[in-house]
Backbone as numpy.savetxt, mean C-alpha at the origin, in Angstrom:
# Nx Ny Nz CAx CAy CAz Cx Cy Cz
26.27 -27.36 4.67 25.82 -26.16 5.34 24.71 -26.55 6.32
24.66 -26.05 7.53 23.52 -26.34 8.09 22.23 -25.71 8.19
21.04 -26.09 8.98 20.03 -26.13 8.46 20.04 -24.56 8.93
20.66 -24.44 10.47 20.07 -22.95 10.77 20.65 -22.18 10.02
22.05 -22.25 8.91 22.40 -21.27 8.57 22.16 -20.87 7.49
21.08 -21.49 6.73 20.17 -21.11 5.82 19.24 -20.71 6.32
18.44 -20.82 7.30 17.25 -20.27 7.58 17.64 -18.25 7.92
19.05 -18.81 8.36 19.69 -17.20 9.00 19.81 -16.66 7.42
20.49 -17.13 6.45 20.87 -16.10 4.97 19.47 -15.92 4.52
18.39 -16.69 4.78 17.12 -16.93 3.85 16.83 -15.77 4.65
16.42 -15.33 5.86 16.11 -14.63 6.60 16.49 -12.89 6.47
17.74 -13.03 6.57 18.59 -11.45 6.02 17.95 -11.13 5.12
17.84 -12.13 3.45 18.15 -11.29 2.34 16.31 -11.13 2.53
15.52 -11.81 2.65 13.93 -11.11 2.66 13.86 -10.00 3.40
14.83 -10.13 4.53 14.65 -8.91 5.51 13.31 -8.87 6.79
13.32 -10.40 6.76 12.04 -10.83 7.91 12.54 -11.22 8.80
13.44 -10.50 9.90 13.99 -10.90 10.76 13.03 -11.22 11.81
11.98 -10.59 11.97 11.15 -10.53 12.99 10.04 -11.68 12.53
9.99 -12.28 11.55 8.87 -12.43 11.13 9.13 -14.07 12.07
8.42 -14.74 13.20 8.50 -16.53 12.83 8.08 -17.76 11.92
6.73 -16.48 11.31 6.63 -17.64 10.69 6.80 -18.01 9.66
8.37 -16.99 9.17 8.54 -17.29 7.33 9.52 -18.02 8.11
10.37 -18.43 9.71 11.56 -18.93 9.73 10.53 -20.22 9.71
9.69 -20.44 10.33 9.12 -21.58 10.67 9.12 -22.20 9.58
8.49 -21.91 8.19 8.05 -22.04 6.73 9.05 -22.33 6.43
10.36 -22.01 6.51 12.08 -22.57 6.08 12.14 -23.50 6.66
12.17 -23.68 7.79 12.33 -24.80 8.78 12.12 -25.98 8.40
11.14 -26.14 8.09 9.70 -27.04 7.78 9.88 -27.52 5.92
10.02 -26.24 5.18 10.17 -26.66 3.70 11.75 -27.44 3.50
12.54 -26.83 4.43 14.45 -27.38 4.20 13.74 -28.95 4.71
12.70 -29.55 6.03 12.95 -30.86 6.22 12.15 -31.36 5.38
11.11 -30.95 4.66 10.28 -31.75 3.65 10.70 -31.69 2.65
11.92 -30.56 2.19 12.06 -31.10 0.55 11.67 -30.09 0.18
10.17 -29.35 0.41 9.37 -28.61 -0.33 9.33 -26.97 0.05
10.90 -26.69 -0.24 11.37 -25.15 0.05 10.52 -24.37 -0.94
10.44 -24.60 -2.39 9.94 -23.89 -3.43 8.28 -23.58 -3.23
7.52 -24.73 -3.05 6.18 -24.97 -3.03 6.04 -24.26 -1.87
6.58 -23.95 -0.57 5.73 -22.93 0.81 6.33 -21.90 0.64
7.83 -21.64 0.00 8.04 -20.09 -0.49 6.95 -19.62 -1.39
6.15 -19.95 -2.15 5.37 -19.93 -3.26 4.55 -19.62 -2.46
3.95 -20.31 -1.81 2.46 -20.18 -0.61 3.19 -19.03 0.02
4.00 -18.40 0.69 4.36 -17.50 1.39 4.44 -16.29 0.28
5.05 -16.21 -0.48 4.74 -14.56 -1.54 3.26 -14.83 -1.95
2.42 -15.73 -2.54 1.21 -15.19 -2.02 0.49 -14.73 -1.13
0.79 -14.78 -0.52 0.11 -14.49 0.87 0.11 -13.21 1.24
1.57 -12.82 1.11 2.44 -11.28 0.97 1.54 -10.56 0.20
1.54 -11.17 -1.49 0.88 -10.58 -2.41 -0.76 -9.99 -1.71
-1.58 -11.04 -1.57 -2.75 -11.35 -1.21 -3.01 -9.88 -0.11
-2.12 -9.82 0.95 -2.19 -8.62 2.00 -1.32 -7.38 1.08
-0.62 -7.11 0.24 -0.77 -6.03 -0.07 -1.61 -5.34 -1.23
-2.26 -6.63 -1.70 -3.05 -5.72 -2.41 -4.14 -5.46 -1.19
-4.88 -6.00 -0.22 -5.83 -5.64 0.57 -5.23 -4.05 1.14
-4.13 -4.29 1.68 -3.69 -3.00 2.60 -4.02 -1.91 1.16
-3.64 -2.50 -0.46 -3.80 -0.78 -1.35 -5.10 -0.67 -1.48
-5.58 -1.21 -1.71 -7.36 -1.07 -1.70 -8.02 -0.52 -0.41
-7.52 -0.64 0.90 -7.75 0.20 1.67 -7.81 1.74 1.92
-6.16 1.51 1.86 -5.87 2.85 1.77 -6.49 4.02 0.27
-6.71 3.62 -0.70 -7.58 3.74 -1.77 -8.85 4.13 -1.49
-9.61 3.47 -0.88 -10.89 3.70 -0.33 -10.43 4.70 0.74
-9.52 4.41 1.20 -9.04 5.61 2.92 -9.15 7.12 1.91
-8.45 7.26 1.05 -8.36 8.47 0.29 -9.12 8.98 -0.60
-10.08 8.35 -0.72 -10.73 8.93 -2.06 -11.68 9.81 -1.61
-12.47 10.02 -0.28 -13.03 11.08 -0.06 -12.45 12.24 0.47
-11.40 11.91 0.23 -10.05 12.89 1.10 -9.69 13.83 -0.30
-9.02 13.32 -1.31 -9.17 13.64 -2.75 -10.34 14.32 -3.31
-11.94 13.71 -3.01 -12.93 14.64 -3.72 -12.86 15.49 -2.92
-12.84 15.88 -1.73 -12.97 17.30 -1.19 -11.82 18.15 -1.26
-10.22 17.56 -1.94 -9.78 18.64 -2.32 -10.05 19.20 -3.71
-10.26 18.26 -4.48 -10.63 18.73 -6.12 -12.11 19.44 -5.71
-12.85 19.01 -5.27 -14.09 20.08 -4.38 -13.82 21.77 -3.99
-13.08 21.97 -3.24 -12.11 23.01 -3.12 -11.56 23.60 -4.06
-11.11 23.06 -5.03 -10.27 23.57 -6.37 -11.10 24.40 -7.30
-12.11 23.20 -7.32 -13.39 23.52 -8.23 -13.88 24.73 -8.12
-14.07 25.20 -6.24 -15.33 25.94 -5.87 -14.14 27.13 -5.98
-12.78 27.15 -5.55 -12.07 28.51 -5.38 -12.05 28.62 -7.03
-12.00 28.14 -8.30 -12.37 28.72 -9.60 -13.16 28.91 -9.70
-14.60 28.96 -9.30 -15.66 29.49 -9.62 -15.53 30.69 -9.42
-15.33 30.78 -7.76 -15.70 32.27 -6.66 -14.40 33.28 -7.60
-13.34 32.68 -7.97 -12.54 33.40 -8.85 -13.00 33.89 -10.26
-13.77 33.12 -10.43 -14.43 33.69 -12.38 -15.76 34.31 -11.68
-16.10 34.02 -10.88 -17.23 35.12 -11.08 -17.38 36.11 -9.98
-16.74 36.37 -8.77 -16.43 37.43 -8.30 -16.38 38.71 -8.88
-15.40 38.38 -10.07 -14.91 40.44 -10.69 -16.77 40.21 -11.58
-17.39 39.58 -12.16 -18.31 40.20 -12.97 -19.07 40.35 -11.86
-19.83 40.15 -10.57 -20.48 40.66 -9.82 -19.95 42.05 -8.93
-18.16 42.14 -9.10 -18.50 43.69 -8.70 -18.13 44.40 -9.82
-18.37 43.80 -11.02 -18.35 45.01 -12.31 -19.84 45.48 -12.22
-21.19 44.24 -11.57 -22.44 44.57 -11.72 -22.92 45.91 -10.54
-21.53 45.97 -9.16 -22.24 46.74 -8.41 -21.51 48.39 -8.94
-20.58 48.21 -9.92 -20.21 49.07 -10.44 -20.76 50.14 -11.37
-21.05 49.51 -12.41 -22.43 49.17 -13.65 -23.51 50.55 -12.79
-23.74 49.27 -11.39 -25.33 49.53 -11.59 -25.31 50.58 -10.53
């Protein structure tokens, strides 16, 4: 089989068509031998940026989140204690 037409199946099934430099990383591991060891270095790497991108977005949301539970909070209050302040203008 030749070299490009592994780099082409390796390519499909990750679905990095765009990517060069996982073809480059094939390229390079098919002539050294050492396909396993820079695939290895390459899903870390993957790994490494998606946990950064969830921790972002994490931090992106969490003040987004307290001000809706903020909201939640404050419309149960104004709801529990609304009727006893106009039972008081009632009352009084």
């Amino acid at each position: 089989m030749p070299c490009c037409w592994v780099v082409r199946s390796l390519v499909i099934v990750a679905g990095c068509t765009r990517s060069r430099c996982f073809r480059q990383l094939v390229r390079v591991g098919e002539e050294s031998g050492s396909l396993d060891s820079l695939l290895d270095k390459l899903a870390q790497c993957h790994e490494r940026q998606t946990l950064e991108l969830s921790d972002t977005l994490a931090q992106t949301l969490e003040p987004l989140l307290m001000l809706v539970v903020g909201g939640i909070v404050g419309a149960l209050v104004i709801a529990m204690y609304l009727p006893i302040f106009q039972l008081g203008n009632v009352l009084g």
